[in-house]
mmCIF file of C-alpha atoms and ligand atoms in Angstrom:
data_model
loop_
_atom_site.group_PDB
_atom_site.id
_atom_site.type_symbol
_atom_site.label_atom_id
_atom_site.label_comp_id
_atom_site.label_asym_id
_atom_site.label_seq_id
_atom_site.Cartn_x
_atom_site.Cartn_y
_atom_site.Cartn_z
ATOM 1 C CA MET A 20 -50.864 37.692 -56.096
ATOM 2 C CA ASP A 21 -52.403 34.439 -54.892
ATOM 3 C CA TRP A 22 -53.044 35.447 -51.297
ATOM 4 C CA ILE A 23 -53.549 33.002 -48.493
ATOM 5 C CA ASP A 24 -56.290 35.014 -46.839
ATOM 6 C CA LEU A 25 -56.683 34.061 -43.189
ATOM 7 C CA ARG A 26 -58.352 37.279 -42.020
ATOM 8 C CA SER A 27 -61.851 35.831 -41.892
ATOM 9 C CA ASP A 28 -64.056 33.010 -43.126
ATOM 10 C CA THR A 29 -66.134 35.656 -44.898
ATOM 11 C CA VAL A 30 -63.516 36.027 -47.654
ATOM 12 C CA THR A 31 -64.433 32.791 -49.443
ATOM 13 C CA ARG A 32 -65.416 32.974 -53.109
ATOM 14 C CA PRO A 33 -68.256 30.842 -54.454
ATOM 15 C CA THR A 34 -67.068 27.472 -55.795
ATOM 16 C CA GLU A 35 -67.751 26.391 -59.367
ATOM 17 C CA GLY A 36 -70.605 24.153 -58.153
ATOM 18 C CA MET A 37 -72.103 27.022 -56.191
ATOM 19 C CA ARG A 38 -71.869 29.345 -59.206
ATOM 20 C CA GLN A 39 -73.757 26.762 -61.259
ATOM 21 C CA ALA A 40 -76.438 26.504 -58.574
ATOM 22 C CA ILE A 41 -76.743 30.304 -58.629
ATOM 23 C CA ALA A 42 -76.939 30.417 -62.411
ATOM 24 C CA SER A 43 -79.717 27.853 -62.651
ATOM 25 C CA ALA A 44 -81.803 29.032 -59.675
ATOM 26 C CA GLU A 45 -85.537 29.321 -60.130
ATOM 27 C CA VAL A 46 -86.632 32.750 -58.869
ATOM 28 C CA GLY A 47 -89.674 34.918 -58.114
ATOM 29 C CA ASP A 48 -90.503 37.996 -56.055
ATOM 30 C CA ASP A 49 -89.700 37.037 -52.472
ATOM 31 C CA VAL A 50 -91.538 40.013 -50.951
ATOM 32 C CA PHE A 51 -94.656 38.485 -52.552
ATOM 33 C CA GLY A 52 -93.538 35.134 -51.073
ATOM 34 C CA GLU A 53 -93.063 33.815 -54.601
ATOM 35 C CA ASP A 54 -89.411 32.878 -54.784
ATOM 36 C CA PRO A 55 -89.393 29.063 -54.750
ATOM 37 C CA THR A 56 -85.673 28.803 -54.027
ATOM 38 C CA VAL A 57 -85.882 31.115 -51.010
ATOM 39 C CA LEU A 58 -88.860 29.131 -49.721
ATOM 40 C CA ARG A 59 -86.891 25.906 -50.132
ATOM 41 C CA LEU A 60 -83.888 27.347 -48.281
ATOM 42 C CA GLU A 61 -86.049 28.633 -45.407
ATOM 43 C CA GLU A 62 -87.719 25.236 -45.158
ATOM 44 C CA ARG A 63 -84.419 23.328 -45.358
ATOM 45 C CA VAL A 64 -82.604 25.382 -42.733
ATOM 46 C CA SER A 65 -85.523 25.540 -40.308
ATOM 47 C CA SER A 66 -85.992 21.777 -40.459
ATOM 48 C CA LEU A 67 -82.251 21.235 -39.999
ATOM 49 C CA LEU A 68 -82.487 23.381 -36.859
ATOM 50 C CA GLY A 69 -85.728 21.801 -35.656
ATOM 51 C CA LYS A 70 -87.690 25.055 -35.930
ATOM 52 C CA GLU A 71 -91.101 25.664 -37.502
ATOM 53 C CA ALA A 72 -90.086 28.395 -39.915
ATOM 54 C CA GLY A 73 -87.172 30.346 -41.330
ATOM 55 C CA LEU A 74 -86.518 33.773 -42.826
ATOM 56 C CA PHE A 75 -83.771 34.552 -45.309
ATOM 57 C CA VAL A 76 -82.008 37.784 -44.338
ATOM 58 C CA ALA A 77 -79.149 39.782 -45.802
ATOM 59 C CA SER A 78 -76.675 39.237 -42.983
ATOM 60 C CA GLY A 79 -76.119 37.894 -39.509
ATOM 61 C CA THR A 80 -76.396 41.430 -38.191
ATOM 62 C CA MET A 81 -79.823 41.766 -39.787
ATOM 63 C CA GLY A 82 -80.888 38.356 -38.433
ATOM 64 C CA ASN A 83 -79.975 39.288 -34.863
ATOM 65 C CA LEU A 84 -81.513 42.766 -35.177
ATOM 66 C CA VAL A 85 -84.773 41.471 -36.630
ATOM 67 C CA ALA A 86 -84.906 38.794 -33.915
ATOM 68 C CA LEU A 87 -84.487 41.357 -31.133
ATOM 69 C CA LEU A 88 -86.946 43.812 -32.720
ATOM 70 C CA THR A 89 -89.446 40.972 -32.851
ATOM 71 C CA HIS A 90 -88.893 39.717 -29.308
ATOM 72 C CA ALA A 91 -88.573 43.034 -27.458
ATOM 73 C CA GLY A 92 -89.927 46.571 -27.566
ATOM 74 C CA ARG A 93 -88.654 50.016 -26.624
ATOM 75 C CA GLY A 94 -87.350 50.114 -23.078
ATOM 76 C CA ASP A 95 -87.241 46.316 -22.773
ATOM 77 C CA GLU A 96 -83.978 44.778 -21.728
ATOM 78 C CA VAL A 97 -81.818 42.132 -23.362
ATOM 79 C CA ILE A 98 -79.108 40.276 -21.432
ATOM 80 C CA LEU A 99 -76.008 39.569 -23.492
ATOM 81 C CA GLY A 100 -72.280 39.008 -23.145
ATOM 82 C CA ASP A 101 -69.828 41.902 -23.064
ATOM 83 C CA ARG A 102 -67.751 40.145 -25.732
ATOM 84 C CA SER A 103 -70.734 39.151 -27.865
ATOM 85 C CA HIS A 104 -70.823 40.085 -31.530
ATOM 86 C CA THR A 105 -74.234 41.690 -31.049
ATOM 87 C CA PHE A 106 -72.930 43.976 -28.325
ATOM 88 C CA LEU A 107 -69.569 44.812 -29.917
ATOM 89 C CA TYR A 108 -69.975 44.735 -33.671
ATOM 90 C CA GLU A 109 -73.574 45.332 -34.719
ATOM 91 C CA VAL A 110 -73.529 49.123 -34.502
ATOM 92 C CA GLY A 111 -75.691 49.112 -31.384
ATOM 93 C CA GLY A 112 -78.630 48.484 -33.695
ATOM 94 C CA CYS A 113 -80.973 47.006 -31.117
ATOM 95 C CA ALA A 114 -80.632 50.170 -29.001
ATOM 96 C CA GLY A 115 -80.289 52.621 -31.877
ATOM 97 C CA LEU A 116 -83.160 51.333 -33.960
ATOM 98 C CA GLY A 117 -85.249 49.373 -31.480
ATOM 99 C CA GLY A 118 -84.804 51.279 -28.224
ATOM 100 C CA ILE A 119 -83.894 47.950 -26.626
ATOM 101 C CA HIS A 120 -81.722 48.309 -23.554
ATOM 102 C CA PRO A 121 -78.618 46.076 -23.537
ATOM 103 C CA HIS A 122 -77.658 44.634 -20.161
ATOM 104 C CA THR A 123 -74.187 43.190 -20.577
ATOM 105 C CA LEU A 124 -72.683 40.506 -18.382
ATOM 106 C CA GLU A 125 -69.082 39.390 -18.433
ATOM 107 C CA ASN A 126 -68.354 36.711 -21.010
ATOM 108 C CA ARG A 127 -66.056 34.167 -19.404
ATOM 109 C CA ASP A 128 -63.202 32.872 -21.526
ATOM 110 C CA ASP A 129 -65.278 29.864 -22.560
ATOM 111 C CA GLY A 130 -67.940 32.169 -24.015
ATOM 112 C CA THR A 131 -70.466 31.468 -21.284
ATOM 113 C CA LEU A 132 -72.258 33.856 -18.934
ATOM 114 C CA ASP A 133 -72.339 32.876 -15.273
ATOM 115 C CA LEU A 134 -75.782 31.439 -14.550
ATOM 116 C CA ALA A 135 -75.987 33.131 -11.150
ATOM 117 C CA ALA A 136 -75.068 36.447 -12.801
ATOM 118 C CA ILE A 137 -77.867 35.989 -15.344
ATOM 119 C CA GLU A 138 -80.277 35.196 -12.544
ATOM 120 C CA ALA A 139 -79.167 38.310 -10.636
ATOM 121 C CA ALA A 140 -79.504 40.491 -13.750
ATOM 122 C CA ILE A 141 -83.133 39.612 -14.345
ATOM 123 C CA ARG A 142 -85.288 42.528 -13.234
ATOM 124 C CA ASP A 143 -88.163 42.333 -10.831
ATOM 125 C CA PRO A 144 -91.107 42.887 -13.187
ATOM 126 C CA SER A 145 -93.262 44.306 -10.395
ATOM 127 C CA ASN A 146 -90.884 47.210 -9.716
ATOM 128 C CA VAL A 147 -91.935 50.320 -11.617
ATOM 129 C CA HIS A 148 -88.353 51.608 -11.789
ATOM 130 C CA PHE A 149 -87.016 48.795 -13.921
ATOM 131 C CA PRO A 150 -86.962 48.006 -17.607
ATOM 132 C CA LYS A 151 -88.530 44.641 -18.333
ATOM 133 C CA THR A 152 -86.084 41.825 -18.995
ATOM 134 C CA LYS A 153 -87.220 40.046 -22.165
ATOM 135 C CA VAL A 154 -84.382 38.184 -23.869
ATOM 136 C CA ILE A 155 -81.147 36.351 -23.083
ATOM 137 C CA CYS A 156 -78.699 36.119 -26.008
ATOM 138 C CA LEU A 157 -76.070 33.425 -26.423
ATOM 139 C CA GLU A 158 -73.444 33.165 -29.135
ATOM 140 C CA ASN A 159 -72.183 29.799 -30.390
ATOM 141 C CA THR A 160 -69.456 29.378 -31.505
ATOM 142 C CA HIS A 161 -68.187 32.436 -29.680
ATOM 143 C CA ASN A 162 -66.155 34.675 -31.965
ATOM 144 C CA ARG A 163 -64.343 36.923 -29.476
ATOM 145 C CA CYS A 164 -63.809 34.006 -27.105
ATOM 146 C CA GLY A 165 -61.647 32.287 -29.672
ATOM 147 C CA GLY A 166 -64.242 30.361 -31.642
ATOM 148 C CA ILE A 167 -64.997 28.083 -28.719
ATOM 149 C CA ALA A 168 -68.233 26.100 -28.754
ATOM 150 C CA LEU A 169 -70.500 26.439 -25.735
ATOM 151 C CA SER A 170 -71.653 23.004 -24.585
ATOM 152 C CA PRO A 171 -75.176 21.684 -25.182
ATOM 153 C CA GLU A 172 -75.519 21.182 -21.414
ATOM 154 C CA TYR A 173 -74.735 24.840 -20.737
ATOM 155 C CA SER A 174 -77.230 25.907 -23.420
ATOM 156 C CA ASP A 175 -79.875 23.718 -21.762
ATOM 157 C CA ALA A 176 -79.127 25.280 -18.373
ATOM 158 C CA VAL A 177 -79.654 28.786 -19.786
ATOM 159 C CA ALA A 178 -82.888 27.653 -21.420
ATOM 160 C CA ALA A 179 -84.137 26.229 -18.121
ATOM 161 C CA LEU A 180 -83.295 29.453 -16.314
ATOM 162 C CA ALA A 181 -85.007 31.531 -19.012
ATOM 163 C CA SER A 182 -88.075 29.375 -18.882
ATOM 164 C CA ARG A 183 -88.333 29.730 -15.088
ATOM 165 C CA HIS A 184 -88.474 33.502 -15.572
ATOM 166 C CA GLY A 185 -90.617 33.534 -18.709
ATOM 167 C CA LEU A 186 -87.733 34.890 -20.815
ATOM 168 C CA ILE A 187 -86.841 34.287 -24.445
ATOM 169 C CA VAL A 188 -83.489 32.859 -25.571
ATOM 170 C CA HIS A 189 -82.007 34.072 -28.854
ATOM 171 C CA LEU A 190 -78.974 32.229 -30.189
ATOM 172 C CA ASP A 191 -76.507 34.050 -32.421
ATOM 173 C CA GLY A 192 -75.405 30.946 -34.268
ATOM 174 C CA ALA A 193 -73.422 32.692 -36.992
ATOM 175 C CA ARG A 194 -71.098 29.667 -36.760
ATOM 176 C CA LEU A 195 -73.554 27.208 -35.224
ATOM 177 C CA PHE A 196 -72.600 24.442 -37.659
ATOM 178 C CA ASN A 197 -68.975 24.807 -36.557
ATOM 179 C CA ALA A 198 -70.195 24.274 -32.986
ATOM 180 C CA ALA A 199 -72.173 21.174 -33.985
ATOM 181 C CA VAL A 200 -69.214 19.729 -35.895
ATOM 182 C CA THR A 201 -66.653 20.386 -33.172
ATOM 183 C CA CYS A 202 -68.957 18.942 -30.480
ATOM 184 C CA SER A 203 -70.020 16.034 -32.751
ATOM 185 C CA VAL A 204 -73.706 16.676 -32.150
ATOM 186 C CA GLU A 205 -76.655 17.559 -34.371
ATOM 187 C CA PRO A 206 -77.347 21.322 -34.646
ATOM 188 C CA THR A 207 -80.743 20.682 -33.007
ATOM 189 C CA ARG A 208 -78.887 19.747 -29.830
ATOM 190 C CA PHE A 209 -78.130 23.480 -29.515
ATOM 191 C CA THR A 210 -81.197 25.014 -31.099
ATOM 192 C CA ARG A 211 -83.686 23.174 -28.883
ATOM 193 C CA SER A 212 -82.549 25.419 -26.044
ATOM 194 C CA ALA A 213 -83.238 28.590 -28.041
ATOM 195 C CA ASP A 214 -86.495 30.203 -29.120
ATOM 196 C CA SER A 215 -84.862 31.787 -32.143
ATOM 197 C CA VAL A 216 -81.550 31.326 -33.891
ATOM 198 C CA THR A 217 -79.581 33.140 -36.592
ATOM 199 C CA ILE A 218 -77.146 31.163 -38.741
ATOM 200 C CA CYS A 219 -74.777 32.659 -41.310
ATOM 201 C CA LEU A 220 -74.340 31.151 -44.748
ATOM 202 C CA SER A 221 -71.566 33.565 -45.646
ATOM 203 C CA LYS A 222 -68.994 32.494 -43.046
ATOM 204 C CA GLY A 223 -67.516 29.006 -43.145
ATOM 205 C CA LEU A 224 -70.327 27.775 -45.363
ATOM 206 C CA GLY A 225 -68.899 29.880 -48.142
ATOM 207 C CA THR A 226 -71.801 31.724 -49.790
ATOM 208 C CA PRO A 227 -71.453 35.324 -50.979
ATOM 209 C CA VAL A 228 -74.426 36.617 -48.959
ATOM 210 C CA GLY A 229 -77.050 35.585 -46.489
ATOM 211 C CA SER A 230 -78.212 34.364 -43.137
ATOM 212 C CA VAL A 231 -81.315 32.564 -41.980
ATOM 213 C CA LEU A 232 -83.313 33.424 -38.869
ATOM 214 C CA CYS A 233 -85.429 30.560 -37.501
ATOM 215 C CA GLY A 234 -88.102 30.182 -34.848
ATOM 216 C CA THR A 235 -91.799 29.511 -34.444
ATOM 217 C CA ARG A 236 -94.155 30.246 -37.309
ATOM 218 C CA SER A 237 -95.740 33.198 -35.516
ATOM 219 C CA PHE A 238 -92.326 34.624 -34.583
ATOM 220 C CA ILE A 239 -91.224 34.427 -38.207
ATOM 221 C CA GLU A 240 -94.443 36.108 -39.403
ATOM 222 C CA THR A 241 -93.648 39.147 -37.265
ATOM 223 C CA ALA A 242 -89.948 38.953 -38.087
ATOM 224 C CA ARG A 243 -90.877 39.159 -41.784
ATOM 225 C CA ARG A 244 -92.511 42.536 -41.145
ATOM 226 C CA MET A 245 -89.475 43.708 -39.153
ATOM 227 C CA ARG A 246 -87.187 42.609 -41.977
ATOM 228 C CA LYS A 247 -89.227 44.750 -44.374
ATOM 229 C CA ALA A 248 -89.049 47.675 -41.933
ATOM 230 C CA VAL A 249 -85.252 47.597 -41.879
ATOM 231 C CA GLY A 250 -85.110 47.446 -45.664
ATOM 232 C CA GLY A 251 -84.394 43.735 -45.911
ATOM 233 C CA GLY A 252 -87.256 42.748 -48.216
ATOM 234 C CA MET A 253 -85.491 41.487 -51.333
ATOM 235 C CA ARG A 254 -86.908 40.371 -54.634
ATOM 236 C CA GLN A 255 -85.502 37.632 -56.941
ATOM 237 C CA VAL A 256 -83.185 36.597 -54.202
ATOM 238 C CA GLY A 257 -83.370 32.916 -55.094
ATOM 239 C CA ILE A 258 -80.021 33.402 -56.805
ATOM 240 C CA LEU A 259 -78.570 33.897 -53.319
ATOM 241 C CA ALA A 260 -80.715 31.256 -51.649
ATOM 242 C CA ALA A 261 -79.479 28.751 -54.255
ATOM 243 C CA ALA A 262 -75.949 29.363 -53.014
ATOM 244 C CA GLY A 263 -77.214 28.733 -49.475
ATOM 245 C CA LEU A 264 -78.885 25.449 -50.433
ATOM 246 C CA HIS A 265 -75.703 24.355 -52.168
ATOM 247 C CA ALA A 266 -73.675 25.230 -49.067
ATOM 248 C CA ILE A 267 -76.036 23.344 -46.753
ATOM 249 C CA GLU A 268 -75.669 20.229 -48.923
ATOM 250 C CA HIS A 269 -71.926 20.383 -49.498
ATOM 251 C CA HIS A 270 -70.145 22.556 -46.966
ATOM 252 C CA ILE A 271 -71.259 21.482 -43.490
ATOM 253 C CA ASP A 272 -69.403 18.196 -42.988
ATOM 254 C CA ARG A 273 -66.228 19.663 -44.435
ATOM 255 C CA LEU A 274 -66.072 22.208 -41.584
ATOM 256 C CA ALA A 275 -64.171 19.402 -39.811
ATOM 257 C CA ASP A 276 -61.333 20.019 -42.311
ATOM 258 C CA ASP A 277 -61.276 23.709 -41.323
ATOM 259 C CA HIS A 278 -61.081 22.699 -37.672
ATOM 260 C CA ALA A 279 -58.226 20.263 -38.340
ATOM 261 C CA ASN A 280 -56.381 22.954 -40.295
ATOM 262 C CA ALA A 281 -56.957 25.458 -37.492
ATOM 263 C CA ALA A 282 -55.636 22.990 -34.892
ATOM 264 C CA LYS A 283 -52.528 22.408 -37.001
ATOM 265 C CA LEU A 284 -52.069 26.155 -37.426
ATOM 266 C CA ALA A 285 -52.551 26.789 -33.691
ATOM 267 C CA ALA A 286 -50.019 24.143 -32.696
ATOM 268 C CA GLY A 287 -47.522 25.436 -35.268
ATOM 269 C CA ILE A 288 -47.903 29.019 -34.049
ATOM 270 C CA ASP A 289 -47.627 28.104 -30.398
ATOM 271 C CA ALA A 290 -44.353 26.291 -31.080
ATOM 272 C CA LEU A 291 -42.735 29.486 -32.437
ATOM 273 C CA ASP A 292 -40.632 31.628 -30.102
ATOM 274 C CA GLY A 293 -42.276 34.978 -29.424
ATOM 275 C CA LEU A 294 -45.787 33.797 -30.257
ATOM 276 C CA SER A 295 -48.397 32.341 -27.952
ATOM 277 C CA CYS A 296 -51.614 30.877 -29.232
ATOM 278 C CA GLU A 297 -54.884 30.638 -27.340
ATOM 279 C CA GLN A 298 -56.364 27.611 -29.110
ATOM 280 C CA VAL A 299 -54.054 24.978 -27.702
ATOM 281 C CA GLY A 300 -54.847 22.197 -25.281
ATOM 282 C CA GLU A 301 -58.299 21.030 -24.320
ATOM 283 C CA GLY A 302 -61.217 22.986 -25.699
ATOM 284 C CA THR A 303 -64.034 22.800 -28.213
ATOM 285 C CA TRP A 304 -62.110 24.989 -30.645
ATOM 286 C CA SER A 305 -63.245 25.483 -34.212
ATOM 287 C CA ASN A 306 -61.878 27.434 -37.166
ATOM 288 C CA LEU A 307 -60.619 30.567 -35.383
ATOM 289 C CA VAL A 308 -57.024 30.972 -34.211
ATOM 290 C CA TYR A 309 -55.965 33.879 -32.001
ATOM 291 C CA PHE A 310 -52.387 34.509 -30.960
ATOM 292 C CA SER A 311 -50.198 37.241 -29.514
ATOM 293 C CA VAL A 312 -46.773 38.410 -30.494
ATOM 294 C CA ASP A 313 -44.145 39.427 -27.938
ATOM 295 C CA GLY A 314 -41.747 41.652 -29.875
ATOM 296 C CA PRO A 315 -39.612 42.675 -26.873
ATOM 297 C CA ALA A 316 -38.963 38.986 -26.036
ATOM 298 C CA LEU A 317 -37.666 38.575 -29.581
ATOM 299 C CA GLY A 318 -35.391 41.596 -29.210
ATOM 300 C CA GLN A 319 -37.624 43.461 -31.683
ATOM 301 C CA PRO A 320 -39.655 45.944 -29.628
ATOM 302 C CA GLU A 321 -41.131 47.391 -32.821
ATOM 303 C CA LEU A 322 -42.663 44.039 -33.735
ATOM 304 C CA ASP A 323 -46.288 44.398 -32.648
ATOM 305 C CA ALA A 324 -49.353 42.743 -34.137
ATOM 306 C CA GLU A 325 -49.695 45.256 -36.975
ATOM 307 C CA ALA A 326 -46.005 45.066 -37.858
ATOM 308 C CA LEU A 327 -46.087 41.277 -37.923
ATOM 309 C CA CYS A 328 -49.198 41.306 -40.139
ATOM 310 C CA GLY A 329 -47.358 43.739 -42.427
ATOM 311 C CA ARG A 330 -44.433 41.333 -42.745
ATOM 312 C CA LEU A 331 -46.818 38.439 -43.398
ATOM 313 C CA LYS A 332 -48.541 40.424 -46.119
ATOM 314 C CA GLU A 333 -45.204 40.905 -47.903
ATOM 315 C CA ARG A 334 -45.057 37.102 -47.920
ATOM 316 C CA GLY A 335 -48.551 36.679 -49.375
ATOM 317 C CA VAL A 336 -50.349 35.821 -46.137
ATOM 318 C CA LEU A 337 -53.168 37.997 -44.794
ATOM 319 C CA ALA A 338 -53.993 37.975 -41.079
ATOM 320 C CA LEU A 339 -56.082 40.308 -38.933
ATOM 321 C CA PRO A 340 -54.422 42.441 -36.224
ATOM 322 C CA LEU A 341 -57.014 43.176 -33.551
ATOM 323 C CA GLY A 342 -56.262 46.867 -33.201
ATOM 324 C CA ALA A 343 -53.409 49.230 -32.469
ATOM 325 C CA LYS A 344 -53.371 48.613 -28.730
ATOM 326 C CA SER A 345 -53.743 44.846 -28.861
ATOM 327 C CA PRO A 346 -50.918 42.320 -29.311
ATOM 328 C CA ARG A 347 -53.470 39.844 -30.693
ATOM 329 C CA ILE A 348 -53.784 38.590 -34.245
ATOM 330 C CA ARG A 349 -56.576 36.471 -35.713
ATOM 331 C CA MET A 350 -56.271 33.790 -38.366
ATOM 332 C CA VAL A 351 -59.269 31.880 -39.662
ATOM 333 C CA THR A 352 -59.381 28.696 -41.712
ATOM 334 C CA HIS A 353 -62.082 28.219 -44.330
ATOM 335 C CA LEU A 354 -63.111 26.722 -47.648
ATOM 336 C CA ASP A 355 -60.280 28.413 -49.543
ATOM 337 C CA VAL A 356 -57.497 27.369 -47.132
ATOM 338 C CA SER A 357 -55.857 23.968 -47.594
ATOM 339 C CA SER A 358 -53.591 22.017 -45.281
ATOM 340 C CA SER A 359 -50.609 22.984 -47.440
ATOM 341 C CA ASP A 360 -51.662 26.647 -47.211
ATOM 342 C CA VAL A 361 -51.316 26.232 -43.446
ATOM 343 C CA ASP A 362 -47.735 24.978 -43.959
ATOM 344 C CA THR A 363 -47.037 27.974 -46.198
ATOM 345 C CA ALA A 364 -48.517 30.362 -43.629
ATOM 346 C CA LEU A 365 -46.371 28.849 -40.866
ATOM 347 C CA ASP A 366 -43.263 29.225 -43.050
ATOM 348 C CA ALA A 367 -44.218 32.862 -43.656
ATOM 349 C CA LEU A 368 -44.615 33.386 -39.901
ATOM 350 C CA ARG A 369 -41.202 31.857 -39.238
ATOM 351 C CA SER A 370 -39.455 34.129 -41.708
ATOM 352 C CA SER A 371 -41.512 37.161 -40.602
ATOM 353 C CA LEU A 372 -40.363 36.654 -37.018
ATOM 354 C CA ARG A 373 -36.759 36.592 -38.208
ATOM 355 C CA GLY A 374 -37.522 39.687 -40.268
ATOM 356 C CA THR A 375 -35.627 38.226 -43.200
HETATM 357 C C1 LIG B 412 -70.176 37.533 -38.479
HETATM 358 C C2 LIG B 412 -70.989 37.414 -37.263
HETATM 359 C C3 LIG B 412 -72.236 38.017 -37.167
HETATM 360 C C4 LIG B 412 -72.792 38.977 -38.212
HETATM 361 O O1 LIG B 412 -72.785 38.525 -39.476
HETATM 362 P P1 LIG B 412 -72.722 39.549 -40.718
HETATM 363 O O2 LIG B 412 -73.262 38.673 -41.790
HETATM 364 O O3 LIG B 412 -71.288 39.887 -40.888
HETATM 365 O O4 LIG B 412 -73.582 40.703 -40.415
HETATM 366 C C5 LIG B 412 -72.970 37.831 -36.021
HETATM 367 N N1 LIG B 412 -72.480 37.088 -35.031
HETATM 368 C C6 LIG B 412 -71.293 36.482 -35.070
HETATM 369 C C7 LIG B 412 -70.840 35.648 -33.921
HETATM 370 C C8 LIG B 412 -70.493 36.637 -36.195
HETATM 371 O O5 LIG B 412 -69.297 36.051 -36.222
#
């Protein structure tokens, strides 16, 4: 079956052009620092983000983990949002592997943390009872907050606060290019307020594998050791970096298409009886669409998120229910979803709601 797969932007398959780039990549042993394609990718991404150096890593999870292991030690504290990917979905790695103490603050619906709450969470370094606050993490775009982009001005305000307290800012920019595109700014507008940043190549940019962690040269030197420690030293990995270089050249500007498709999908969903979508109205939305189904209102009390996703699947459309107890469903637009696929998905939703 030719699925329309809206579960995630990680489901993309490499394009023909990307496969050719992979096939012709020049490679070497990257642990020896001898893979020219990896070196080119690290250089390209770090200059795009206005940072001194970059490090190719296996995943966004590894990028964030290596960043935190590099910035903070055992017993140090990191401030992060209670809906952040790092807190929710990265297996507690910073605590489990690094002994780093997570101090969560409420993520507001726009993905931000209240500045006064950050200020209040920072520990008095002279008090012997307290862990030392080292890092503040931001996420942009914010996955669990509906793919919203945090504003450059907010990012600057967090950076200013961090700098007043001598703290480090790490940016989980898994979808940073989506944020730049939806805010119509250069990615550096966000990264200048962060000491380190992770970007994912394997989300909307459409590569099979890979993320890049960027920061100062000395940060990256230490991060390279941490990457080795967590088993992330890879060898002729230029075949993957080549996909990343191809994506950087060809798949950033087109994220605007994903955003337009997501906006069309969101509006179409919100217009259907029994469904309410979160990504409607004003907002720096991107390629994520979250909505809830109200089965009882439709006279179908059995129609919860999982049941609706089941009906969609019978119609060739894959969507992600957010768990047994949640009425929410996620749909994501990406490289392999066209505007007419959105029409097809909306038709499938219409008939799924009727149950016919
Ligand atoms: C996907 C994602 C990650 C982790 O990336 P993986 O490559 O899946 O490990 C980190 N942060 C955010 C916001 C993400 O969406």
